[in-house]
XYZ file of C-alpha atoms in Angstrom:
247
model
C 23.934 -20.894 8.346
C 20.637 -21.113 9.836
C 19.454 -24.689 10.180
C 16.841 -26.104 8.183
C 13.673 -27.114 9.382
C 10.935 -29.816 8.103
C 7.878 -28.338 6.523
C 4.722 -30.728 5.802
C 2.965 -29.659 2.552
C -1.143 -29.341 3.189
C -1.809 -30.853 -0.017
C 0.412 -33.646 -0.666
C 1.639 -33.960 2.700
C 5.193 -34.572 1.601
C 7.504 -33.235 4.060
C 10.175 -30.097 2.670
C 13.084 -29.132 4.688
C 13.197 -25.293 4.842
C 16.030 -22.845 5.539
C 14.735 -19.778 7.374
C 15.655 -16.499 5.867
C 18.757 -14.106 7.232
C 18.383 -10.427 7.183
C 20.882 -7.093 8.427
C 19.536 -5.868 11.366
C 19.836 -2.226 11.322
C 22.370 -2.741 14.270
C 24.508 -4.938 11.892
C 23.824 -8.430 13.531
C 22.371 -10.854 10.927
C 19.038 -11.791 11.879
C 17.297 -15.154 10.919
C 13.397 -15.622 11.055
C 12.877 -17.857 14.167
C 10.537 -20.485 12.220
C 7.991 -21.787 15.077
C 9.067 -25.827 15.261
C 5.892 -27.608 14.915
C 3.719 -24.754 13.570
C 0.964 -25.515 10.914
C 2.076 -23.865 7.147
C -0.902 -22.090 5.890
C -1.337 -22.258 1.808
C -1.070 -19.054 0.273
C -4.184 -18.736 -2.097
C -4.522 -15.089 -1.822
C -1.692 -12.494 -1.368
C -2.382 -9.444 0.985
C 0.421 -6.949 1.712
C -0.564 -7.030 5.584
C -0.097 -11.086 5.886
C 3.209 -11.022 3.902
C 5.238 -9.384 7.050
C 5.975 -10.548 10.177
C 7.254 -8.689 13.236
C 10.824 -9.912 14.644
C 12.919 -8.542 17.552
C 16.565 -8.434 17.136
C 18.334 -10.963 19.849
C 21.089 -8.642 19.815
C 19.974 -5.033 20.077
C 16.260 -5.404 21.064
C 15.082 -3.688 18.165
C 11.467 -4.940 16.740
C 11.090 -4.384 12.828
C 8.826 -5.970 10.194
C 10.275 -8.274 7.942
C 9.168 -10.413 4.770
C 7.181 -13.437 5.860
C 9.185 -16.709 5.293
C 7.473 -18.819 2.386
C 8.216 -22.481 0.765
C 7.239 -23.913 -2.304
C 6.141 -27.647 -3.025
C 7.424 -29.792 -6.015
C 3.427 -30.296 -5.946
C 3.084 -26.156 -6.741
C 1.888 -25.350 -3.581
C 3.398 -22.882 -1.829
C 2.929 -22.117 1.990
C 3.711 -19.433 4.858
C 5.369 -20.815 7.173
C 4.569 -19.644 10.795
C 7.458 -17.547 12.578
C 7.050 -17.491 16.727
C 5.958 -14.420 18.140
C 8.191 -11.728 19.441
C 9.026 -12.233 23.214
C 8.350 -9.470 25.264
C 10.801 -6.943 26.786
C 12.618 -7.989 29.819
C 11.325 -6.330 32.816
C 14.189 -4.325 34.612
C 16.424 -5.837 36.977
C 15.579 -4.914 40.489
C 18.342 -6.009 42.866
C 17.450 -6.554 46.840
C 17.959 -2.976 47.457
C 14.659 -2.265 45.509
C 16.551 0.292 43.337
C 16.585 -0.386 39.528
C 20.589 -1.726 38.956
C 22.650 0.580 37.060
C 22.797 0.289 33.168
C 26.063 -0.866 31.590
C 28.258 1.937 30.413
C 27.331 1.942 26.431
C 29.900 0.991 24.197
C 32.210 3.166 22.686
C 30.933 4.665 19.613
C 31.706 3.943 16.129
C 33.891 6.661 14.670
C 31.998 8.475 11.983
C 32.401 8.501 8.802
C 34.149 11.351 6.591
C 33.050 13.766 3.936
C 34.335 12.506 0.923
C 35.819 15.314 -1.687
C 35.185 14.480 -4.624
C 35.517 16.415 -8.260
C 31.962 17.832 -10.038
C 30.028 15.156 -11.557
C 29.719 15.039 -15.142
C 26.413 14.612 -16.159
C 25.071 12.553 -19.037
C 22.111 14.477 -21.055
C 18.596 12.648 -21.203
C 16.948 11.917 -24.333
C 16.102 8.178 -23.685
C 14.830 6.037 -20.874
C 18.653 4.268 -21.500
C 19.976 7.322 -20.716
C 18.390 7.766 -17.471
C 19.766 4.207 -16.450
C 23.320 5.687 -17.854
C 23.217 8.740 -15.836
C 22.472 6.789 -12.518
C 25.577 4.585 -13.460
C 27.931 7.273 -13.765
C 26.435 8.710 -10.378
C 26.983 6.085 -8.310
C 30.627 5.276 -9.785
C 30.912 9.162 -8.732
C 29.432 8.241 -5.085
C 32.412 5.529 -5.054
C 30.413 2.238 -6.259
C 33.316 1.905 -8.640
C 31.792 -1.487 -10.443
C 28.452 -0.246 -10.493
C 27.045 -1.543 -13.708
C 23.567 -2.021 -15.740
C 22.357 -5.380 -15.003
C 22.146 -7.727 -17.961
C 18.440 -7.708 -18.164
C 15.817 -6.100 -15.911
C 14.604 -8.566 -13.355
C 10.762 -8.486 -12.558
C 11.715 -6.843 -9.366
C 12.859 -3.858 -11.319
C 16.726 -3.733 -10.446
C 18.592 -1.785 -13.188
C 21.970 -1.289 -11.549
C 24.142 -3.434 -9.032
C 27.497 -2.965 -7.896
C 29.333 -4.063 -4.390
C 27.424 -2.667 -1.491
C 24.826 -1.465 -3.963
C 21.690 -1.896 -5.687
C 19.794 0.707 -7.713
C 16.374 1.352 -9.551
C 15.759 3.816 -12.371
C 12.302 4.967 -12.866
C 12.479 6.595 -16.397
C 8.875 7.051 -16.894
C 6.913 10.630 -16.439
C 4.651 9.358 -13.599
C 5.585 9.495 -9.824
C 7.122 6.594 -8.780
C 4.982 4.506 -6.322
C 5.086 2.780 -2.956
C 5.730 -0.619 -4.271
C 8.817 0.223 -6.042
C 10.379 1.666 -3.365
C 9.635 -1.456 -1.176
C 10.700 -3.702 -3.912
C 14.087 -2.244 -4.046
C 14.641 -2.007 -0.464
C 13.789 -5.831 -0.331
C 16.500 -6.379 -3.172
C 19.128 -4.408 -1.046
C 18.091 -6.771 2.028
C 18.807 -9.886 -0.336
C 21.972 -8.325 -1.353
C 22.945 -7.273 2.255
C 23.369 -3.807 0.141
C 22.129 -0.181 0.125
C 19.208 0.344 -1.609
C 19.232 3.285 -3.958
C 16.167 4.862 -6.013
C 16.499 7.104 -8.989
C 13.483 9.145 -10.509
C 12.661 11.277 -13.558
C 9.002 12.485 -12.395
C 9.537 12.547 -8.713
C 7.721 10.359 -6.024
C 4.384 9.928 -4.475
C 3.676 10.980 -1.180
C 3.326 7.487 0.395
C 6.146 6.181 -1.255
C 8.417 9.434 -0.213
C 7.098 8.846 3.533
C 8.397 4.910 3.325
C 11.562 5.670 2.100
C 12.603 8.066 4.716
C 11.244 4.981 7.147
C 13.605 2.405 5.669
C 16.288 4.823 5.121
C 16.523 4.827 1.207
C 18.104 7.646 -0.515
C 16.198 9.142 -3.183
C 17.124 10.927 -6.267
C 15.332 13.092 -8.730
C 16.681 13.432 -12.140
C 16.326 16.420 -14.596
C 17.298 16.260 -18.360
C 20.676 17.484 -18.026
C 20.976 13.912 -16.411
C 22.261 15.721 -13.129
C 20.461 13.613 -10.185
C 19.342 16.130 -7.146
C 18.901 14.415 -3.743
C 15.457 14.716 -1.982
C 15.570 13.347 1.106
C 18.360 13.025 4.200
C 19.452 9.697 3.307
C 20.545 10.644 -0.430
C 22.317 14.012 1.407
C 24.162 11.514 3.427
C 25.172 9.294 0.620
C 26.195 12.488 -1.078
C 28.319 13.592 1.871
C 30.259 10.129 2.572
C 29.840 8.035 -0.254
C 29.925 4.641 -0.139
C 31.139 4.686 3.140
C 27.506 6.119 4.352
C 26.212 2.287 4.887
């Protein structure tokens, strides 16, 4: 677990213990946000999308990505954004005394790629109501290999409809194209659960939502009234081919 750091509330001056969040990097290593010790927290009065993200570099693979900016709440009701140490510059290449670049170390052996899964044909669930959409998506996730995928008891504010071991999914049964915000919300839920995030939509996706899903490697499916989800991007094709092993 990450070590907690003290964060002083700018309103009541109370000092609160804050544990930096940890996210899974694309390389598989845990990435803990490097909270800046002694940094001055900033009270959040108006939220903006740009200020809600920070760039952090993974110490294991060197990959630099955007992650949700850490926030801390005080008992007085103040919510602050905790400053994060800026990503250090990449180290310069190592030149030995000969003046030539040092040879690169041999790459580690590549992991064996997952094997394609053979499964029987999917049995669709006819869609007549919004509830049928969720049921169809639940059956489809089980068909993909997430045997314990089940409907959440009560749809959360983030919109997660289905959860299972290693997977979270959101279902949009409306007649409007799914928007960008919903794609990013289900992605954040996947990060929090260390699970793959999947989206099912009845009316398709807005252009920016589709592009963002491709960047985040989120499988997207479109459902027709027969209840048969159809893949609309490469991550969805991979999920169908490899099932739960596609992570």
